[in-house]
Amino acid sequence: MSKIRLGVNIDHVATVRNARGAAYPDPVRAAEMALAAGADGITAHLREDRRHISDADIDALAAITRRRGRPLNLEMAATPEMEAIALAHLPHAACLVPERREEVTTEGGLDVVRGHNQIAPVIGRLAAAGIRVSCFVEPDPAQIAAARECGAAVVELHTGAWCDAARERSPDAAALLAKLRAAAAQAAGLGLEVHAGHGIDYETVKPIAAIPELVELNIGHFLIGEAIFIGLGPAIQRMRALMDEARSVRAA
Ligand code: PXP
């Protein structure tokens, strides 16, 4: 099986910075370290309320990823404001996510089935500008089919429910993992590139990374938390090694 890409989400470096309104820790420095440690790309979510990543962070992240020739994946709501920002920066990829002000994190996937008429034109305009657009969806056959119909090139499967169930040793875990596997196969069969993310840690990464259709995982909160104890570089290297083990890829 081929190597799976790792996108490191650095949002929560900005969460810590913003807790004190200080200039540090700097998510741009974290992005530089992540790339040096083996991340294939950087993911950042510019939320409507700017609770972590700021507009200035996106300016700087777009500049450093471009300079290094590495992909920036901009997570964004499908709103006119975010569309304008994406079109101004032209990141390699944009991942359309649902956003509710009161949520702590992205809860659930985008409802592409109900949002088709709003989402399809946004995807069309972003794709016309050369941005690779993905929809962050639950592993649900109807949502995956709708993402394809809306013109997305990629779906990112929400792994949160399975990760929670696996950590809690819930009896539902096996069925949730089977759902992710089936969703990945369905999406790849439709010609979509398949990514996955949300809630992944050292314990849950291997069964996910072993799903053969997946080409990219996006991981943030756990890595930033682990960085407190062992440093960001070592945390990313360990995650990378587990992903490679799941695919039986020899370390380079
Ligand atoms: N993928 C998407 C689309 C997300 O919204 C998030 C959370 O921002 C992640 C991946 C990363 O999730 P986590 O921070 O739980 O690793």
PDB file of C-alpha atoms and ligand atoms in Angstrom:
ATOM      1  CA  MET A   1       0.000   0.000   0.000  1.00  0.00           C
ATOM      2  CA  SER A   2       1.226   3.480  -0.751  1.00  0.00           C
ATOM      3  CA  LYS A   3       2.240   5.982   1.873  1.00  0.00           C
ATOM      4  CA  ILE A   4      -0.568   8.039   3.381  1.00  0.00           C
ATOM      5  CA  ARG A   5      -0.130  11.815   3.671  1.00  0.00           C
ATOM      6  CA  LEU A   6      -0.262  13.608   7.006  1.00  0.00           C
ATOM      7  CA  GLY A   7      -1.768  17.084   7.202  1.00  0.00           C
ATOM      8  CA  VAL A   8      -1.061  18.698  10.558  1.00  0.00           C
ATOM      9  CA  ASN A   9      -3.753  21.039  11.841  1.00  0.00           C
ATOM     10  CA  ILE A  10      -2.119  23.824  13.859  1.00  0.00           C
ATOM     11  CA  ASP A  11      -5.327  25.603  15.004  1.00  0.00           C
ATOM     12  CA  HIS A  12      -4.815  24.852  18.662  1.00  0.00           C
ATOM     13  CA  VAL A  13      -1.430  26.523  18.815  1.00  0.00           C
ATOM     14  CA  ALA A  14      -3.469  29.647  18.082  1.00  0.00           C
ATOM     15  CA  THR A  15      -6.009  28.625  20.749  1.00  0.00           C
ATOM     16  CA  VAL A  16      -3.252  28.704  23.374  1.00  0.00           C
ATOM     17  CA  ARG A  17      -1.899  31.994  22.036  1.00  0.00           C
ATOM     18  CA  ASN A  18      -5.337  33.597  22.079  1.00  0.00           C
ATOM     19  CA  ALA A  19      -6.029  32.434  25.657  1.00  0.00           C
ATOM     20  CA  ARG A  20      -3.662  35.208  26.768  1.00  0.00           C
ATOM     21  CA  GLY A  21      -3.991  37.576  23.837  1.00  0.00           C
ATOM     22  CA  ALA A  22      -0.213  37.264  23.440  1.00  0.00           C
ATOM     23  CA  ALA A  23       1.897  36.888  20.308  1.00  0.00           C
ATOM     24  CA  TYR A  24       3.022  33.370  21.238  1.00  0.00           C
ATOM     25  CA  PRO A  25       2.952  30.444  20.719  1.00  0.00           C
ATOM     26  CA  ASP A  26       3.025  31.224  17.002  1.00  0.00           C
ATOM     27  CA  PRO A  27       1.089  28.814  14.727  1.00  0.00           C
ATOM     28  CA  VAL A  28       3.354  29.768  11.842  1.00  0.00           C
ATOM     29  CA  ARG A  29       6.393  28.560  13.782  1.00  0.00           C
ATOM     30  CA  ALA A  30       4.440  25.372  14.526  1.00  0.00           C
ATOM     31  CA  ALA A  31       3.732  24.949  10.811  1.00  0.00           C
ATOM     32  CA  GLU A  32       7.449  25.306  10.008  1.00  0.00           C
ATOM     33  CA  MET A  33       8.300  22.707  12.673  1.00  0.00           C
ATOM     34  CA  ALA A  34       5.549  20.370  11.483  1.00  0.00           C
ATOM     35  CA  LEU A  35       6.862  20.432   7.909  1.00  0.00           C
ATOM     36  CA  ALA A  36      10.417  19.852   9.147  1.00  0.00           C
ATOM     37  CA  ALA A  37       9.193  16.882  11.246  1.00  0.00           C
ATOM     38  CA  GLY A  38       7.519  15.087   8.351  1.00  0.00           C
ATOM     39  CA  ALA A  39       4.092  16.646   7.879  1.00  0.00           C
ATOM     40  CA  ASP A  40       3.142  16.609   4.219  1.00  0.00           C
ATOM     41  CA  GLY A  41       0.984  19.694   4.526  1.00  0.00           C
ATOM     42  CA  ILE A  42      -0.558  22.208   6.898  1.00  0.00           C
ATOM     43  CA  THR A  43      -4.234  22.458   7.718  1.00  0.00           C
ATOM     44  CA  ALA A  44      -5.849  25.463   9.348  1.00  0.00           C
ATOM     45  CA  HIS A  45      -9.466  26.381  10.020  1.00  0.00           C
ATOM     46  CA  LEU A  46     -10.339  30.064   9.770  1.00  0.00           C
ATOM     47  CA  ARG A  47     -13.562  30.194  11.736  1.00  0.00           C
ATOM     48  CA  GLU A  48     -16.143  32.912  11.382  1.00  0.00           C
ATOM     49  CA  ASP A  49     -15.561  33.964  15.023  1.00  0.00           C
ATOM     50  CA  ARG A  50     -11.714  33.823  14.644  1.00  0.00           C
ATOM     51  CA  ARG A  51     -11.480  31.940  17.944  1.00  0.00           C
ATOM     52  CA  HIS A  52      -8.096  30.463  17.025  1.00  0.00           C
ATOM     53  CA  ILE A  53      -6.599  31.083  13.571  1.00  0.00           C
ATOM     54  CA  SER A  54      -6.648  34.745  12.492  1.00  0.00           C
ATOM     55  CA  ASP A  55      -6.641  36.362   9.080  1.00  0.00           C
ATOM     56  CA  ALA A  56      -3.005  37.351   9.644  1.00  0.00           C
ATOM     57  CA  ASP A  57      -2.174  33.681  10.399  1.00  0.00           C
ATOM     58  CA  ILE A  58      -3.710  32.651   7.087  1.00  0.00           C
ATOM     59  CA  ASP A  59      -1.671  35.323   5.258  1.00  0.00           C
ATOM     60  CA  ALA A  60       1.514  33.994   6.866  1.00  0.00           C
ATOM     61  CA  LEU A  61       0.636  30.290   6.455  1.00  0.00           C
ATOM     62  CA  ALA A  62      -0.189  30.823   2.784  1.00  0.00           C
ATOM     63  CA  ALA A  63       3.173  32.543   2.311  1.00  0.00           C
ATOM     64  CA  ILE A  64       5.318  29.916   4.065  1.00  0.00           C
ATOM     65  CA  THR A  65       3.602  26.924   2.486  1.00  0.00           C
ATOM     66  CA  ARG A  66       3.960  28.530  -0.949  1.00  0.00           C
ATOM     67  CA  ARG A  67       7.630  29.288  -0.291  1.00  0.00           C
ATOM     68  CA  ARG A  68       8.242  25.686   0.730  1.00  0.00           C
ATOM     69  CA  GLY A  69       6.129  24.210  -2.054  1.00  0.00           C
ATOM     70  CA  ARG A  70       3.935  22.391   0.475  1.00  0.00           C
ATOM     71  CA  PRO A  71       0.150  22.265   0.466  1.00  0.00           C
ATOM     72  CA  LEU A  72      -2.029  24.464   2.650  1.00  0.00           C
ATOM     73  CA  ASN A  73      -5.468  23.015   3.332  1.00  0.00           C
ATOM     74  CA  LEU A  74      -7.850  25.791   4.374  1.00  0.00           C
ATOM     75  CA  GLU A  75     -10.820  24.505   6.354  1.00  0.00           C
ATOM     76  CA  MET A  76     -13.709  26.879   5.872  1.00  0.00           C
ATOM     77  CA  ALA A  77     -17.448  27.311   6.007  1.00  0.00           C
ATOM     78  CA  ALA A  78     -19.088  27.727   2.605  1.00  0.00           C
ATOM     79  CA  THR A  79     -19.872  31.405   3.211  1.00  0.00           C
ATOM     80  CA  PRO A  80     -19.251  34.424   0.955  1.00  0.00           C
ATOM     81  CA  GLU A  81     -16.683  35.812   3.424  1.00  0.00           C
ATOM     82  CA  MET A  82     -14.617  32.606   3.512  1.00  0.00           C
ATOM     83  CA  GLU A  83     -14.934  32.102  -0.225  1.00  0.00           C
ATOM     84  CA  ALA A  84     -13.470  35.574  -0.811  1.00  0.00           C
ATOM     85  CA  ILE A  85     -10.560  34.807   1.536  1.00  0.00           C
ATOM     86  CA  ALA A  86      -9.875  31.482  -0.194  1.00  0.00           C
ATOM     87  CA  LEU A  87      -9.953  33.136  -3.607  1.00  0.00           C
ATOM     88  CA  ALA A  88      -7.558  35.839  -2.387  1.00  0.00           C
ATOM     89  CA  HIS A  89      -5.024  33.274  -1.109  1.00  0.00           C
ATOM     90  CA  LEU A  90      -5.546  30.375  -3.514  1.00  0.00           C
ATOM     91  CA  PRO A  91      -4.517  27.601  -1.078  1.00  0.00           C
ATOM     92  CA  HIS A  92      -3.775  24.186  -2.571  1.00  0.00           C
ATOM     93  CA  ALA A  93      -6.959  22.828  -0.990  1.00  0.00           C
ATOM     94  CA  ALA A  94     -10.102  23.987   0.727  1.00  0.00           C
ATOM     95  CA  CYS A  95     -12.118  21.696   2.949  1.00  0.00           C
ATOM     96  CA  LEU A  96     -15.732  22.788   3.376  1.00  0.00           C
ATOM     97  CA  VAL A  97     -16.907  22.202   6.928  1.00  0.00           C
ATOM     98  CA  PRO A  98     -20.116  22.953   8.818  1.00  0.00           C
ATOM     99  CA  GLU A  99     -19.811  25.707  11.383  1.00  0.00           C
ATOM    100  CA  ARG A 100     -21.973  26.640  14.309  1.00  0.00           C
ATOM    101  CA  ARG A 101     -20.891  29.427  16.627  1.00  0.00           C
ATOM    102  CA  GLU A 102     -21.774  27.565  19.816  1.00  0.00           C
ATOM    103  CA  GLU A 103     -19.897  24.354  18.989  1.00  0.00           C
ATOM    104  CA  VAL A 104     -16.583  23.538  20.666  1.00  0.00           C
ATOM    105  CA  THR A 105     -15.226  21.842  17.552  1.00  0.00           C
ATOM    106  CA  THR A 106     -16.604  20.777  14.175  1.00  0.00           C
ATOM    107  CA  GLU A 107     -19.457  18.578  15.302  1.00  0.00           C
ATOM    108  CA  GLY A 108     -20.600  16.256  12.556  1.00  0.00           C
ATOM    109  CA  GLY A 109     -20.061  16.504   8.848  1.00  0.00           C
ATOM    110  CA  LEU A 110     -21.355  18.963   6.309  1.00  0.00           C
ATOM    111  CA  ASP A 111     -24.939  18.299   5.191  1.00  0.00           C
ATOM    112  CA  VAL A 112     -24.216  18.285   1.465  1.00  0.00           C
ATOM    113  CA  VAL A 113     -27.545  16.625   0.689  1.00  0.00           C
ATOM    114  CA  ARG A 114     -29.582  19.520   2.091  1.00  0.00           C
ATOM    115  CA  GLY A 115     -27.027  22.194   1.235  1.00  0.00           C
ATOM    116  CA  HIS A 116     -26.494  21.172  -2.376  1.00  0.00           C
ATOM    117  CA  ASN A 117     -27.836  24.392  -3.919  1.00  0.00           C
ATOM    118  CA  GLN A 118     -25.622  26.565  -1.762  1.00  0.00           C
ATOM    119  CA  ILE A 119     -22.520  24.348  -1.752  1.00  0.00           C
ATOM    120  CA  ALA A 120     -22.262  23.388  -5.434  1.00  0.00           C
ATOM    121  CA  PRO A 121     -21.719  26.970  -6.703  1.00  0.00           C
ATOM    122  CA  VAL A 122     -19.068  27.623  -4.022  1.00  0.00           C
ATOM    123  CA  ILE A 123     -17.236  24.456  -5.049  1.00  0.00           C
ATOM    124  CA  GLY A 124     -17.546  25.509  -8.690  1.00  0.00           C
ATOM    125  CA  ARG A 125     -15.957  28.916  -8.081  1.00  0.00           C
ATOM    126  CA  LEU A 126     -13.160  27.588  -5.854  1.00  0.00           C
ATOM    127  CA  ALA A 127     -12.373  24.764  -8.278  1.00  0.00           C
ATOM    128  CA  ALA A 128     -12.371  27.188 -11.225  1.00  0.00           C
ATOM    129  CA  ALA A 129      -9.655  29.133  -9.366  1.00  0.00           C
ATOM    130  CA  GLY A 130      -7.563  25.934  -9.161  1.00  0.00           C
ATOM    131  CA  ILE A 131      -8.321  25.033  -5.526  1.00  0.00           C
ATOM    132  CA  ARG A 132      -8.838  21.341  -4.779  1.00  0.00           C
ATOM    133  CA  VAL A 133     -12.118  21.267  -2.876  1.00  0.00           C
ATOM    134  CA  SER A 134     -13.129  18.674  -0.361  1.00  0.00           C
ATOM    135  CA  CYS A 135     -16.313  18.212   1.668  1.00  0.00           C
ATOM    136  CA  PHE A 136     -15.992  17.081   5.284  1.00  0.00           C
ATOM    137  CA  VAL A 137     -18.765  14.504   5.602  1.00  0.00           C
ATOM    138  CA  GLU A 138     -19.980  11.748   7.850  1.00  0.00           C
ATOM    139  CA  PRO A 139     -19.332   8.269   6.434  1.00  0.00           C
ATOM    140  CA  ASP A 140     -22.837   8.284   4.978  1.00  0.00           C
ATOM    141  CA  PRO A 141     -23.506   7.043   1.425  1.00  0.00           C
ATOM    142  CA  ALA A 142     -25.967   9.858   0.631  1.00  0.00           C
ATOM    143  CA  GLN A 143     -23.533  12.587   1.755  1.00  0.00           C
ATOM    144  CA  ILE A 144     -20.703  11.085  -0.274  1.00  0.00           C
ATOM    145  CA  ALA A 145     -22.856  10.838  -3.395  1.00  0.00           C
ATOM    146  CA  ALA A 146     -24.001  14.444  -2.862  1.00  0.00           C
ATOM    147  CA  ALA A 147     -20.404  15.668  -2.523  1.00  0.00           C
ATOM    148  CA  ARG A 148     -19.608  14.044  -5.857  1.00  0.00           C
ATOM    149  CA  GLU A 149     -22.688  15.611  -7.461  1.00  0.00           C
ATOM    150  CA  CYS A 150     -21.664  19.025  -6.113  1.00  0.00           C
ATOM    151  CA  GLY A 151     -18.346  18.756  -7.932  1.00  0.00           C
ATOM    152  CA  ALA A 152     -16.003  18.089  -4.997  1.00  0.00           C
ATOM    153  CA  ALA A 153     -12.713  16.416  -5.940  1.00  0.00           C
ATOM    154  CA  VAL A 154     -12.208  15.063  -2.434  1.00  0.00           C
ATOM    155  CA  VAL A 155     -14.219  13.919   0.555  1.00  0.00           C
ATOM    156  CA  GLU A 156     -12.796  13.985   4.048  1.00  0.00           C
ATOM    157  CA  LEU A 157     -14.517  11.390   6.215  1.00  0.00           C
ATOM    158  CA  HIS A 158     -15.348  12.454   9.775  1.00  0.00           C
ATOM    159  CA  THR A 159     -13.665   9.923  12.051  1.00  0.00           C
ATOM    160  CA  GLY A 160     -14.837  11.492  15.326  1.00  0.00           C
ATOM    161  CA  ALA A 161     -17.633   9.049  16.156  1.00  0.00           C
ATOM    162  CA  TRP A 162     -15.418   6.022  15.622  1.00  0.00           C
ATOM    163  CA  CYS A 163     -12.470   7.512  17.542  1.00  0.00           C
ATOM    164  CA  ASP A 164     -14.709   8.281  20.539  1.00  0.00           C
ATOM    165  CA  ALA A 165     -16.275   4.794  20.444  1.00  0.00           C
ATOM    166  CA  ALA A 166     -12.879   3.099  20.123  1.00  0.00           C
ATOM    167  CA  ARG A 167     -11.426   5.033  23.093  1.00  0.00           C
ATOM    168  CA  GLU A 168     -14.486   4.221  25.209  1.00  0.00           C
ATOM    169  CA  ARG A 169     -14.295   0.545  24.157  1.00  0.00           C
ATOM    170  CA  SER A 170     -17.912   0.920  23.034  1.00  0.00           C
ATOM    171  CA  PRO A 171     -19.676  -2.061  21.456  1.00  0.00           C
ATOM    172  CA  ASP A 172     -20.538   0.289  18.555  1.00  0.00           C
ATOM    173  CA  ALA A 173     -16.901   0.731  17.558  1.00  0.00           C
ATOM    174  CA  ALA A 174     -16.686  -2.192  15.119  1.00  0.00           C
ATOM    175  CA  ALA A 175     -19.774  -1.078  13.194  1.00  0.00           C
ATOM    176  CA  LEU A 176     -18.531   2.529  13.035  1.00  0.00           C
ATOM    177  CA  LEU A 177     -15.176   1.412  11.641  1.00  0.00           C
ATOM    178  CA  ALA A 178     -16.969  -0.774   9.087  1.00  0.00           C
ATOM    179  CA  LYS A 179     -18.957   2.309   8.054  1.00  0.00           C
ATOM    180  CA  LEU A 180     -15.754   4.287   7.505  1.00  0.00           C
ATOM    181  CA  ARG A 181     -14.324   1.450   5.409  1.00  0.00           C
ATOM    182  CA  ALA A 182     -17.451   1.206   3.280  1.00  0.00           C
ATOM    183  CA  ALA A 183     -17.572   4.990   2.858  1.00  0.00           C
ATOM    184  CA  ALA A 184     -13.955   5.105   1.714  1.00  0.00           C
ATOM    185  CA  ALA A 185     -14.603   2.358  -0.842  1.00  0.00           C
ATOM    186  CA  GLN A 186     -17.764   4.095  -2.085  1.00  0.00           C
ATOM    187  CA  ALA A 187     -16.024   7.465  -2.429  1.00  0.00           C
ATOM    188  CA  ALA A 188     -13.029   6.026  -4.253  1.00  0.00           C
ATOM    189  CA  GLY A 189     -15.421   4.114  -6.526  1.00  0.00           C
ATOM    190  CA  LEU A 190     -17.036   7.438  -7.447  1.00  0.00           C
ATOM    191  CA  GLY A 191     -13.617   8.814  -8.389  1.00  0.00           C
ATOM    192  CA  LEU A 192     -13.224  10.975  -5.297  1.00  0.00           C
ATOM    193  CA  GLU A 193      -9.921  11.304  -3.447  1.00  0.00           C
ATOM    194  CA  VAL A 194     -10.530  10.175   0.128  1.00  0.00           C
ATOM    195  CA  HIS A 195      -9.187  11.841   3.269  1.00  0.00           C
ATOM    196  CA  ALA A 196     -10.118  11.357   6.913  1.00  0.00           C
ATOM    197  CA  GLY A 197      -9.803  13.256  10.148  1.00  0.00           C
ATOM    198  CA  HIS A 198     -11.094  14.356  13.535  1.00  0.00           C
ATOM    199  CA  GLY A 199     -10.279  12.985  16.944  1.00  0.00           C
ATOM    200  CA  ILE A 200      -7.396  10.784  15.779  1.00  0.00           C
ATOM    201  CA  ASP A 201      -4.692   9.925  18.334  1.00  0.00           C
ATOM    202  CA  TYR A 202      -1.890   7.332  18.613  1.00  0.00           C
ATOM    203  CA  GLU A 203      -4.406   4.689  19.657  1.00  0.00           C
ATOM    204  CA  THR A 204      -6.872   5.206  16.830  1.00  0.00           C
ATOM    205  CA  VAL A 205      -4.602   6.117  13.926  1.00  0.00           C
ATOM    206  CA  LYS A 206      -3.612   2.637  12.755  1.00  0.00           C
ATOM    207  CA  PRO A 207      -7.052   1.161  11.945  1.00  0.00           C
ATOM    208  CA  ILE A 208      -7.837   4.383  10.063  1.00  0.00           C
ATOM    209  CA  ALA A 209      -4.542   4.545   8.197  1.00  0.00           C
ATOM    210  CA  ALA A 210      -4.991   0.889   7.202  1.00  0.00           C
ATOM    211  CA  ILE A 211      -8.090   1.740   5.120  1.00  0.00           C
ATOM    212  CA  PRO A 212      -6.573   1.357   1.662  1.00  0.00           C
ATOM    213  CA  GLU A 213      -8.520   4.072  -0.164  1.00  0.00           C
ATOM    214  CA  LEU A 214      -7.385   6.823   2.205  1.00  0.00           C
ATOM    215  CA  VAL A 215      -4.648   9.079   0.870  1.00  0.00           C
ATOM    216  CA  GLU A 216      -4.526  11.731   3.621  1.00  0.00           C
ATOM    217  CA  LEU A 217      -5.220  12.130   7.324  1.00  0.00           C
ATOM    218  CA  ASN A 218      -5.658  15.522   8.959  1.00  0.00           C
ATOM    219  CA  ILE A 219      -4.735  15.523  12.640  1.00  0.00           C
ATOM    220  CA  GLY A 220      -4.572  18.439  15.050  1.00  0.00           C
ATOM    221  CA  HIS A 221      -5.777  18.529  18.628  1.00  0.00           C
ATOM    222  CA  PHE A 222      -4.045  15.393  19.856  1.00  0.00           C
ATOM    223  CA  LEU A 223      -0.709  16.338  18.280  1.00  0.00           C
ATOM    224  CA  ILE A 224      -0.736  19.838  19.746  1.00  0.00           C
ATOM    225  CA  GLY A 225      -1.617  18.396  23.168  1.00  0.00           C
ATOM    226  CA  GLU A 226       1.099  15.751  22.927  1.00  0.00           C
ATOM    227  CA  ALA A 227       3.584  18.447  21.933  1.00  0.00           C
ATOM    228  CA  ILE A 228       3.290  19.846  25.484  1.00  0.00           C
ATOM    229  CA  PHE A 229       4.843  16.650  26.801  1.00  0.00           C
ATOM    230  CA  ILE A 230       7.262  15.473  24.127  1.00  0.00           C
ATOM    231  CA  GLY A 231       7.564  18.361  21.659  1.00  0.00           C
ATOM    232  CA  LEU A 232       5.792  18.896  18.355  1.00  0.00           C
ATOM    233  CA  GLY A 233       8.461  17.299  16.166  1.00  0.00           C
ATOM    234  CA  PRO A 234       8.613  14.005  18.117  1.00  0.00           C
ATOM    235  CA  ALA A 235       4.782  13.837  18.353  1.00  0.00           C
ATOM    236  CA  ILE A 236       4.469  14.192  14.574  1.00  0.00           C
ATOM    237  CA  GLN A 237       7.274  11.698  13.958  1.00  0.00           C
ATOM    238  CA  ARG A 238       5.573   9.128  16.176  1.00  0.00           C
ATOM    239  CA  MET A 239       2.214   9.645  14.438  1.00  0.00           C
ATOM    240  CA  ARG A 240       3.949   9.393  11.048  1.00  0.00           C
ATOM    241  CA  ALA A 241       5.626   6.127  12.114  1.00  0.00           C
ATOM    242  CA  LEU A 242       2.289   4.640  13.231  1.00  0.00           C
ATOM    243  CA  MET A 243       0.700   5.614   9.918  1.00  0.00           C
ATOM    244  CA  ASP A 244       3.564   3.987   8.045  1.00  0.00           C
ATOM    245  CA  GLU A 245       3.335   0.847  10.192  1.00  0.00           C
ATOM    246  CA  ALA A 246      -0.370   0.597   9.365  1.00  0.00           C
ATOM    247  CA  ARG A 247       0.559   0.622   5.687  1.00  0.00           C
ATOM    248  CA  SER A 248       3.714  -1.464   6.148  1.00  0.00           C
ATOM    249  CA  VAL A 249       5.717   1.373   4.608  1.00  0.00           C
ATOM    250  CA  ARG A 250       9.371   1.292   5.548  1.00  0.00           C
ATOM    251  CA  ALA A 251      10.672   4.518   7.077  1.00  0.00           C
ATOM    252  CA  ALA A 252      12.702   6.456   4.479  1.00  0.00           C
TER     253      ALA A 252
HETATM  254  N1  PXP B   1     -10.422  17.583   9.634  1.00  0.00           N
HETATM  255  C1  PXP B   1     -11.380  18.520   9.759  1.00  0.00           C
HETATM  256  C2  PXP B   1     -12.249  18.813   8.587  1.00  0.00           C
HETATM  257  C3  PXP B   1     -11.545  19.245  10.964  1.00  0.00           C
HETATM  258  O1  PXP B   1     -12.518  20.165  11.076  1.00  0.00           O
HETATM  259  C4  PXP B   1     -10.659  18.981  12.028  1.00  0.00           C
HETATM  260  C5  PXP B   1     -10.776  19.774  13.292  1.00  0.00           C
HETATM  261  O2  PXP B   1     -10.494  21.104  13.040  1.00  0.00           O
HETATM  262  C6  PXP B   1      -9.669  18.013  11.836  1.00  0.00           C
HETATM  263  C7  PXP B   1      -9.583  17.316  10.645  1.00  0.00           C
HETATM  264  C8  PXP B   1      -8.685  17.695  12.918  1.00  0.00           C
HETATM  265  O3  PXP B   1      -9.336  17.171  14.024  1.00  0.00           O
HETATM  266  P1  PXP B   1      -8.540  16.998  15.394  1.00  0.00           P
HETATM  267  O4  PXP B   1      -8.105  18.370  15.791  1.00  0.00           O
HETATM  268  O5  PXP B   1      -9.540  16.397  16.296  1.00  0.00           O
HETATM  269  O6  PXP B   1      -7.364  16.103  15.114  1.00  0.00           O
END
